[in-house]
Amino acid sequence: MSMLINKIKQNLRLEHIFISAMLVLCLCFIFSLAKNPSGLQVETLGLYDLSKNDGYFHDIYYPANYAADKNVYFNDRQPAPETFPKNYLPLVYVICYFFAETANYLELGIDARYSDIYLITVNLFIIFFSLMLFITLYDLKQGGKAVKFLTVASLFVSWAYIRAYQTGNFAIVSTVLSVFFLLSYDNKNKFIKELSFISLALAGAIKIYPLLFGIVLIYDKEYKAVFRIAVYFFIAAFTPFLFFTTKEHGFADNVLKCIDNIKTFSKTQIPYPFFIYPQHSFGAGAQLIVKLLVVMFKIFALLSLITAYFQNIKWKKIFLLLFTTYYLSSTAGVYYPLLFLMPIVLFFNEKKLTVKNLIFLLFVILLLNPYQFPEIAGYSITGLARRISLIAMFLMLFADSVIVSFYELRKKYFSKATLQ
């Protein structure tokens, strides 16, 4: 018996535990959803009722309807901006315009979302970028083909991916571009390296917050690279405004209106781990707590930024940078965990099955869990578990990086003092 236990310990890997856990949670999610299509599990999909065909790909069909008449920032096409803010940079609307053209959104409005040609083109679009992400993560994962495939497949049944696919959110596209940058910004091949800079600029033109990943180049004192990314970003972000320029609303009008929309959206939202809550959803008595949370998250972001500089282990450095961007951004939203998939794969490449790694793995599972546990007193236990996991993961990595930072600083200054 002891020999069997020792053999299991020798062969057991972090990803084996992860695959098993995600399989169980995914089956629970599927069975529960099949049993009650309008129950708790629709929260994972971002729907209110699975039996109603209203929420599929809404992060594409609303922008497509706005873009249909090429007057995206000033028209009054449905839905109203209060329901779905026009806070994207124009590159997203240019892409959505072509979806609008395939389904005649100009005449049909949002009812065009039911057309077969629209559903086919959107599915192909999302599947293409999903495959790109799958292949990238698969190549990144170490081990045998079966383990690599099952590990990445398990990541793709996470609530973040399921929800992003169902809503057609551009976070999938932004994640692919961001992951390519984080993998290739230090590549020795100049062409691939430059391509990674363009990828980050495009990711920023889609979701804005990925631009903060460029901090890794500042760490490496690659200031010329930062400048080139800035140039690429301004081209990707501002050139598409020309597409929506009209006699009534010129280039500058569109730019100013877009910036105003982003500012308005940011002011009315607050970052809160894995959810963006409207300010008005909190009572007056809770406003102080909300403000304290925002301050706490900004402190977390600053600490992440500082300690990431001294962290030499790539997956830990990337995690800390992701925490930085998440805690600073009020536009990251519910889809941000998609970006965590890359450092999670790197984490699974760790050979050591330590207690610390097992605890971290537990938080990863709770973070990506697709199954909605029963609510208690109307409160989401699953949502609470995700928020606790996020903070716990940050604190574990922060503590580890503080120790690394301390030794790096001591080595640097103590050695200087010794030489003097």
Short mmCIF file of C-alpha atoms in Angstrom, two decimals:
data_model
loop_
_atom_site.label_atom_id
_atom_site.label_comp_id
_atom_site.label_asym_id
_atom_site.label_seq_id
_atom_site.Cartn_x
_atom_site.Cartn_y
_atom_site.Cartn_z
CA MET A 1 0.00 0.00 0.00
CA SER A 2 2.78 2.40 0.93
CA MET A 3 4.53 1.59 -2.36
CA LEU A 4 1.35 2.46 -4.26
CA ILE A 5 1.01 5.77 -2.40
CA ASN A 6 4.66 6.63 -3.10
CA LYS A 7 4.18 5.80 -6.79
CA ILE A 8 1.12 8.06 -6.95
CA LYS A 9 3.06 10.87 -5.29
CA GLN A 10 5.89 10.48 -7.78
CA ASN A 11 3.59 10.57 -10.83
CA LEU A 12 0.92 12.98 -9.61
CA ARG A 13 1.16 16.46 -11.13
CA LEU A 14 -0.65 19.70 -10.46
CA GLU A 15 -2.44 19.51 -13.80
CA HIS A 16 -3.74 16.01 -13.02
CA ILE A 17 -5.58 17.38 -9.99
CA PHE A 18 -6.77 20.39 -11.99
CA ILE A 19 -8.11 18.27 -14.87
CA SER A 20 -10.00 15.98 -12.49
CA ALA A 21 -11.50 18.87 -10.52
CA MET A 22 -12.59 20.80 -13.63
CA LEU A 23 -14.14 17.64 -15.12
CA VAL A 24 -16.30 17.13 -12.02
CA LEU A 25 -17.29 20.81 -11.85
CA CYS A 26 -18.07 20.92 -15.58
CA LEU A 27 -20.32 17.84 -15.32
CA CYS A 28 -22.13 19.41 -12.35
CA PHE A 29 -22.59 22.57 -14.41
CA ILE A 30 -23.99 20.68 -17.44
CA PHE A 31 -26.37 18.48 -15.43
CA SER A 32 -27.65 21.41 -13.38
CA LEU A 33 -28.14 23.57 -16.49
CA ALA A 34 -30.01 20.76 -18.27
CA LYS A 35 -32.23 20.26 -15.23
CA ASN A 36 -33.11 23.94 -14.87
CA PRO A 37 -32.34 26.15 -17.94
CA SER A 38 -33.35 29.30 -16.07
CA GLY A 39 -31.61 28.43 -12.80
CA LEU A 40 -28.35 29.55 -11.22
CA GLN A 41 -26.12 28.09 -13.93
CA VAL A 42 -27.17 30.69 -16.51
CA GLU A 43 -25.01 33.15 -14.53
CA THR A 44 -21.94 31.37 -15.95
CA LEU A 45 -23.28 32.03 -19.45
CA GLY A 46 -24.22 35.62 -18.72
CA LEU A 47 -27.86 34.89 -19.56
CA TYR A 48 -31.11 35.18 -17.65
CA ASP A 49 -32.82 32.21 -19.24
CA LEU A 50 -31.27 29.59 -21.53
CA SER A 51 -34.62 28.98 -23.22
CA LYS A 52 -34.67 32.56 -24.56
CA ASN A 53 -32.51 33.41 -27.55
CA ASP A 54 -31.75 36.98 -26.47
CA GLY A 55 -28.28 37.03 -24.94
CA TYR A 56 -26.13 35.14 -27.43
CA PHE A 57 -23.23 37.23 -28.80
CA HIS A 58 -24.72 40.47 -27.47
CA ASP A 59 -21.23 41.98 -27.12
CA ILE A 60 -21.06 41.83 -30.91
CA TYR A 61 -24.62 42.42 -32.06
CA TYR A 62 -25.12 45.62 -30.05
CA PRO A 63 -21.92 47.25 -31.41
CA ALA A 64 -22.80 45.92 -34.87
CA ASN A 65 -26.14 47.69 -34.71
CA TYR A 66 -24.48 50.92 -33.54
CA ALA A 67 -21.96 50.73 -36.39
CA ALA A 68 -24.47 49.88 -39.13
CA ASP A 69 -24.99 53.49 -40.28
CA LYS A 70 -21.30 54.44 -39.77
CA ASN A 71 -22.30 57.09 -37.23
CA VAL A 72 -21.57 54.98 -34.19
CA TYR A 73 -20.87 57.60 -31.51
CA PHE A 74 -23.75 59.95 -32.36
CA ASN A 75 -26.68 57.83 -33.60
CA ASP A 76 -29.65 56.78 -31.48
CA ARG A 77 -29.92 53.19 -32.66
CA GLN A 78 -31.02 50.61 -30.08
CA PRO A 79 -30.14 49.74 -27.41
CA ALA A 80 -29.76 53.03 -25.57
CA PRO A 81 -26.18 53.85 -24.48
CA GLU A 82 -27.27 53.54 -20.84
CA THR A 83 -28.03 49.86 -21.51
CA PHE A 84 -24.91 49.15 -23.55
CA PRO A 85 -22.36 52.01 -23.43
CA LYS A 86 -20.56 53.12 -26.59
CA ASN A 87 -17.21 52.99 -24.81
CA TYR A 88 -15.17 50.95 -27.29
CA LEU A 89 -12.43 52.50 -29.39
CA PRO A 90 -13.42 52.55 -33.09
CA LEU A 91 -11.42 49.45 -34.15
CA VAL A 92 -14.05 47.24 -32.49
CA TYR A 93 -16.86 49.05 -34.29
CA VAL A 94 -15.07 48.74 -37.65
CA ILE A 95 -14.93 44.97 -37.15
CA CYS A 96 -18.56 44.92 -36.04
CA TYR A 97 -19.55 46.99 -39.07
CA PHE A 98 -18.62 44.07 -41.32
CA PHE A 99 -20.81 41.78 -39.21
CA ALA A 100 -23.58 44.34 -39.61
CA GLU A 101 -23.13 44.25 -43.38
CA THR A 102 -23.46 40.45 -43.53
CA ALA A 103 -26.84 40.51 -41.77
CA ASN A 104 -28.32 43.82 -43.00
CA TYR A 105 -28.35 45.46 -39.57
CA LEU A 106 -29.01 48.85 -41.15
CA GLU A 107 -32.60 47.87 -41.99
CA LEU A 108 -33.34 45.08 -39.51
CA GLY A 109 -31.69 46.59 -36.42
CA ILE A 110 -30.85 44.21 -33.56
CA ASP A 111 -33.37 41.68 -34.92
CA ALA A 112 -30.67 40.85 -37.47
CA ARG A 113 -28.97 38.87 -34.70
CA TYR A 114 -31.35 35.98 -35.43
CA SER A 115 -30.19 35.58 -39.04
CA ASP A 116 -28.25 32.43 -39.92
CA ILE A 117 -25.51 34.26 -41.81
CA TYR A 118 -24.82 36.48 -38.79
CA LEU A 119 -24.66 33.55 -36.36
CA ILE A 120 -22.37 31.60 -38.69
CA THR A 121 -19.92 34.48 -39.28
CA VAL A 122 -19.76 35.39 -35.58
CA ASN A 123 -19.21 31.77 -34.59
CA LEU A 124 -16.42 31.39 -37.14
CA PHE A 125 -14.82 34.61 -35.91
CA ILE A 126 -14.84 33.53 -32.26
CA ILE A 127 -13.82 29.94 -33.07
CA PHE A 128 -10.82 31.20 -35.06
CA PHE A 129 -9.43 33.25 -32.17
CA SER A 130 -10.34 30.54 -29.67
CA LEU A 131 -8.30 28.05 -31.70
CA MET A 132 -5.41 30.50 -31.79
CA LEU A 133 -5.55 30.75 -28.00
CA PHE A 134 -5.87 26.97 -27.60
CA ILE A 135 -2.86 26.29 -29.85
CA THR A 136 -0.76 28.92 -28.08
CA LEU A 137 -1.52 27.51 -24.63
CA TYR A 138 -1.03 23.94 -25.90
CA ASP A 139 2.44 24.78 -27.22
CA LEU A 140 3.26 26.53 -23.96
CA LYS A 141 2.33 23.51 -21.83
CA GLN A 142 5.03 20.96 -21.11
CA GLY A 143 4.44 17.20 -20.96
CA GLY A 144 2.82 14.53 -23.11
CA LYS A 145 0.25 15.31 -25.81
CA ALA A 146 -2.68 13.90 -23.82
CA VAL A 147 -1.83 15.90 -20.69
CA LYS A 148 -1.28 19.07 -22.73
CA PHE A 149 -4.59 18.68 -24.52
CA LEU A 150 -6.61 17.87 -21.39
CA THR A 151 -5.03 20.72 -19.42
CA VAL A 152 -5.89 23.34 -22.04
CA ALA A 153 -9.33 21.80 -22.64
CA SER A 154 -9.98 22.11 -18.89
CA LEU A 155 -9.09 25.80 -19.07
CA PHE A 156 -11.61 26.20 -21.88
CA VAL A 157 -14.49 24.96 -19.71
CA SER A 158 -13.78 27.73 -17.19
CA TRP A 159 -16.61 30.16 -16.52
CA ALA A 160 -14.61 33.05 -17.95
CA TYR A 161 -14.15 31.41 -21.36
CA ILE A 162 -17.69 29.98 -21.52
CA ARG A 163 -19.15 33.39 -20.76
CA ALA A 164 -16.84 35.23 -23.16
CA TYR A 165 -17.73 32.83 -25.99
CA GLN A 166 -21.47 32.99 -25.32
CA THR A 167 -21.53 36.79 -25.25
CA GLY A 168 -19.08 37.13 -28.14
CA ASN A 169 -16.86 39.40 -26.10
CA PHE A 170 -13.76 40.84 -27.75
CA ALA A 171 -11.79 39.83 -24.65
CA ILE A 172 -10.99 36.57 -26.48
CA VAL A 173 -9.34 38.51 -29.31
CA SER A 174 -7.55 40.83 -26.89
CA THR A 175 -6.32 37.85 -24.85
CA VAL A 176 -4.82 36.13 -27.91
CA LEU A 177 -2.94 39.31 -28.84
CA SER A 178 -1.81 39.97 -25.25
CA VAL A 179 -0.60 36.40 -24.72
CA PHE A 180 1.41 36.58 -27.95
CA PHE A 181 3.08 39.75 -26.69
CA LEU A 182 3.89 38.32 -23.25
CA LEU A 183 5.40 35.25 -24.88
CA SER A 184 7.35 37.04 -27.58
CA TYR A 185 8.39 40.52 -26.38
CA ASP A 186 11.89 39.19 -25.57
CA ASN A 187 12.19 36.91 -28.60
CA LYS A 188 15.59 36.94 -30.33
CA ASN A 189 13.91 36.96 -33.73
CA LYS A 190 13.47 40.66 -34.56
CA PHE A 191 10.43 40.08 -36.78
CA ILE A 192 8.53 38.10 -34.12
CA LYS A 193 9.54 40.63 -31.48
CA GLU A 194 8.20 43.51 -33.58
CA LEU A 195 5.06 41.53 -34.32
CA SER A 196 4.51 41.16 -30.57
CA PHE A 197 4.66 44.96 -30.21
CA ILE A 198 2.01 45.35 -32.92
CA SER A 199 -0.09 42.68 -31.17
CA LEU A 200 0.00 44.60 -27.90
CA ALA A 201 -0.97 47.82 -29.69
CA LEU A 202 -3.94 46.05 -31.32
CA ALA A 203 -4.94 44.50 -27.98
CA GLY A 204 -4.88 48.00 -26.49
CA ALA A 205 -6.96 49.38 -29.36
CA ILE A 206 -9.58 46.73 -28.54
CA LYS A 207 -9.62 46.70 -24.73
CA ILE A 208 -7.22 49.52 -23.63
CA TYR A 209 -5.98 47.86 -20.40
CA PRO A 210 -3.53 45.41 -22.10
CA LEU A 211 -1.30 48.42 -22.83
CA LEU A 212 -0.16 48.27 -19.20
CA PHE A 213 1.64 45.01 -20.00
CA GLY A 214 4.19 47.17 -21.79
CA ILE A 215 5.65 47.84 -18.34
CA VAL A 216 7.81 44.73 -18.84
CA LEU A 217 9.71 46.64 -21.52
CA ILE A 218 10.30 49.51 -19.10
CA TYR A 219 11.63 46.96 -16.59
CA ASP A 220 14.09 45.88 -19.30
CA LYS A 221 14.86 49.52 -20.23
CA GLU A 222 13.54 48.94 -23.77
CA TYR A 223 12.38 52.53 -24.13
CA LYS A 224 12.55 52.54 -27.94
CA ALA A 225 10.26 49.52 -27.99
CA VAL A 226 7.79 51.34 -25.74
CA PHE A 227 7.83 54.28 -28.15
CA ARG A 228 7.16 51.99 -31.13
CA ILE A 229 4.22 50.39 -29.33
CA ALA A 230 2.86 53.87 -28.61
CA VAL A 231 3.09 54.71 -32.33
CA TYR A 232 1.41 51.43 -33.34
CA PHE A 233 -1.32 52.01 -30.77
CA PHE A 234 -2.12 55.53 -31.98
CA ILE A 235 -2.35 54.22 -35.54
CA ALA A 236 -4.62 51.32 -34.51
CA ALA A 237 -6.71 53.41 -32.13
CA PHE A 238 -7.18 56.63 -34.09
CA THR A 239 -7.06 55.74 -37.80
CA PRO A 240 -10.42 53.86 -37.58
CA PHE A 241 -12.10 57.12 -36.54
CA LEU A 242 -11.79 58.13 -40.20
CA PHE A 243 -14.18 55.31 -41.05
CA PHE A 244 -16.93 56.99 -39.03
CA THR A 245 -16.23 60.59 -40.07
CA THR A 246 -19.25 62.36 -41.60
CA LYS A 247 -20.11 65.91 -42.67
CA GLU A 248 -22.02 66.44 -39.42
CA HIS A 249 -19.44 64.82 -37.16
CA GLY A 250 -15.80 65.15 -38.15
CA PHE A 251 -12.73 63.24 -36.99
CA ALA A 252 -12.19 65.40 -33.90
CA ASP A 253 -15.88 65.18 -32.94
CA ASN A 254 -15.75 61.39 -32.96
CA VAL A 255 -12.50 61.28 -30.97
CA LEU A 256 -13.81 63.64 -28.30
CA LYS A 257 -17.14 61.82 -28.06
CA CYS A 258 -15.40 58.46 -27.66
CA ILE A 259 -13.10 59.81 -24.93
CA ASP A 260 -16.10 61.33 -23.16
CA ASN A 261 -17.96 57.98 -23.31
CA ILE A 262 -14.98 56.15 -21.81
CA LYS A 263 -14.64 58.73 -19.04
CA THR A 264 -18.35 58.56 -18.25
CA PHE A 265 -18.29 54.76 -18.11
CA SER A 266 -15.18 54.72 -15.91
CA LYS A 267 -16.65 57.23 -13.46
CA THR A 268 -19.84 55.25 -13.00
CA GLN A 269 -18.07 51.92 -12.48
CA ILE A 270 -15.74 50.67 -9.76
CA PRO A 271 -13.29 47.78 -10.02
CA TYR A 272 -14.20 44.94 -7.69
CA PRO A 273 -12.55 41.52 -8.14
CA PHE A 274 -14.13 39.87 -11.18
CA PHE A 275 -17.17 42.08 -11.30
CA ILE A 276 -17.77 45.69 -12.25
CA TYR A 277 -20.54 47.14 -10.12
CA PRO A 278 -22.41 50.36 -10.92
CA GLN A 279 -21.86 52.95 -8.20
CA HIS A 280 -25.60 53.38 -7.68
CA SER A 281 -26.01 49.69 -6.74
CA PHE A 282 -24.54 50.50 -3.32
CA GLY A 283 -26.54 52.18 -0.58
CA ALA A 284 -25.31 55.35 1.07
CA GLY A 285 -24.04 53.42 4.08
CA ALA A 286 -21.84 51.24 1.88
CA GLN A 287 -20.17 54.10 0.00
CA LEU A 288 -17.36 54.40 2.55
CA ILE A 289 -16.59 50.69 2.27
CA VAL A 290 -16.62 51.00 -1.52
CA LYS A 291 -14.14 53.89 -1.40
CA LEU A 292 -11.88 51.95 0.98
CA LEU A 293 -11.97 48.95 -1.36
CA VAL A 294 -10.96 51.12 -4.32
CA VAL A 295 -8.04 52.56 -2.31
CA MET A 296 -7.04 49.04 -1.24
CA PHE A 297 -7.06 47.82 -4.84
CA LYS A 298 -4.88 50.74 -5.94
CA ILE A 299 -2.41 49.86 -3.18
CA PHE A 300 -2.49 46.24 -4.39
CA ALA A 301 -1.76 47.47 -7.92
CA LEU A 302 1.23 49.54 -6.78
CA LEU A 303 2.64 46.67 -4.72
CA SER A 304 2.20 44.30 -7.67
CA LEU A 305 4.02 46.71 -9.95
CA ILE A 306 6.98 47.10 -7.59
CA THR A 307 7.43 43.44 -6.67
CA ALA A 308 7.00 42.25 -10.28
CA TYR A 309 10.21 44.11 -11.13
CA PHE A 310 12.24 41.86 -8.81
CA GLN A 311 10.42 38.62 -9.65
CA ASN A 312 12.49 36.36 -11.92
CA ILE A 313 10.01 33.49 -12.34
CA LYS A 314 8.03 34.33 -15.47
CA TRP A 315 4.59 33.04 -14.45
CA LYS A 316 4.76 34.91 -11.15
CA LYS A 317 5.89 38.12 -12.85
CA ILE A 318 3.04 37.91 -15.37
CA PHE A 319 0.49 37.22 -12.63
CA LEU A 320 1.64 40.29 -10.70
CA LEU A 321 1.41 42.46 -13.82
CA LEU A 322 -2.08 41.10 -14.47
CA PHE A 323 -3.08 42.03 -10.93
CA THR A 324 -1.68 45.51 -11.53
CA THR A 325 -3.73 46.08 -14.66
CA TYR A 326 -6.86 44.54 -13.16
CA TYR A 327 -6.82 46.58 -9.97
CA LEU A 328 -6.23 49.82 -11.90
CA SER A 329 -8.80 49.25 -14.63
CA SER A 330 -12.51 49.85 -14.33
CA THR A 331 -13.01 48.48 -17.85
CA ALA A 332 -11.38 45.07 -17.33
CA GLY A 333 -14.65 43.53 -16.25
CA VAL A 334 -15.80 39.98 -15.84
CA TYR A 335 -13.72 38.60 -18.74
CA TYR A 336 -10.33 39.57 -17.34
CA PRO A 337 -9.57 36.04 -15.96
CA LEU A 338 -9.05 34.92 -19.57
CA LEU A 339 -5.64 36.57 -19.36
CA PHE A 340 -4.83 34.41 -16.33
CA LEU A 341 -4.89 31.27 -18.50
CA MET A 342 -1.35 31.85 -19.77
CA PRO A 343 0.44 32.15 -16.39
CA ILE A 344 -1.71 29.29 -15.09
CA VAL A 345 -0.29 27.05 -17.83
CA LEU A 346 3.23 28.16 -16.87
CA PHE A 347 2.36 27.40 -13.24
CA PHE A 348 1.37 23.87 -14.25
CA ASN A 349 4.83 23.44 -15.77
CA GLU A 350 6.20 23.56 -12.22
CA LYS A 351 7.61 20.17 -11.29
CA LYS A 352 7.22 20.53 -7.53
CA LEU A 353 4.06 19.26 -5.84
CA THR A 354 4.47 21.36 -2.70
CA VAL A 355 1.88 22.39 -0.11
CA LYS A 356 2.19 26.00 -1.31
CA ASN A 357 1.56 24.99 -4.92
CA LEU A 358 -1.42 22.84 -3.90
CA ILE A 359 -2.98 25.76 -2.02
CA PHE A 360 -2.42 28.02 -5.02
CA LEU A 361 -3.98 25.34 -7.24
CA LEU A 362 -7.07 25.28 -5.03
CA PHE A 363 -7.54 29.01 -5.58
CA VAL A 364 -7.03 28.55 -9.35
CA ILE A 365 -9.80 25.93 -9.40
CA LEU A 366 -12.17 28.15 -7.40
CA LEU A 367 -11.33 31.03 -9.72
CA LEU A 368 -12.12 29.15 -12.95
CA ASN A 369 -14.95 26.97 -11.63
CA PRO A 370 -17.90 26.97 -14.10
CA TYR A 371 -20.41 25.57 -11.61
CA GLN A 372 -22.61 27.94 -9.62
CA PHE A 373 -22.95 26.66 -6.06
CA PRO A 374 -26.33 27.16 -4.33
CA GLU A 375 -26.80 30.67 -2.96
CA ILE A 376 -27.00 31.40 0.75
CA ALA A 377 -29.45 34.12 1.79
CA GLY A 378 -29.54 35.27 -1.84
CA TYR A 379 -25.77 35.76 -1.97
CA SER A 380 -23.56 34.08 -4.55
CA ILE A 381 -21.12 31.72 -2.83
CA THR A 382 -19.41 31.08 -6.16
CA GLY A 383 -18.80 34.79 -6.73
CA LEU A 384 -17.47 35.19 -3.21
CA ALA A 385 -15.12 32.22 -3.69
CA ARG A 386 -13.75 33.82 -6.88
CA ARG A 387 -13.08 37.13 -5.15
CA ILE A 388 -11.41 35.47 -2.18
CA SER A 389 -9.33 33.36 -4.57
CA LEU A 390 -8.17 36.42 -6.48
CA ILE A 391 -7.06 38.22 -3.33
CA ALA A 392 -5.47 35.08 -1.85
CA MET A 393 -3.51 34.42 -5.06
CA PHE A 394 -2.28 37.99 -5.04
CA LEU A 395 -1.22 37.83 -1.39
CA MET A 396 0.65 34.54 -1.92
CA LEU A 397 2.54 35.91 -4.92
CA PHE A 398 3.11 39.24 -3.22
CA ALA A 399 4.60 37.59 -0.13
CA ASP A 400 6.85 35.45 -2.31
CA SER A 401 7.96 38.45 -4.34
CA VAL A 402 8.63 40.57 -1.24
CA ILE A 403 11.09 37.93 -0.07
CA VAL A 404 12.72 37.86 -3.51
CA SER A 405 12.84 41.68 -3.58
CA PHE A 406 14.42 41.78 -0.13
CA TYR A 407 17.20 39.38 -1.11
CA GLU A 408 17.81 41.17 -4.41
CA LEU A 409 18.09 44.56 -2.71
CA ARG A 410 20.25 43.19 0.09
CA LYS A 411 22.56 41.52 -2.40
CA LYS A 412 22.80 44.69 -4.46
CA TYR A 413 23.44 47.20 -1.67
CA PHE A 414 25.28 44.90 0.73
CA SER A 415 27.74 43.91 -1.98
CA LYS A 416 28.30 47.60 -2.81
CA ALA A 417 28.90 48.42 0.85
CA THR A 418 31.35 45.50 1.13
CA LEU A 419 33.30 46.66 -1.93
CA GLN A 420 33.60 50.17 -0.50
#
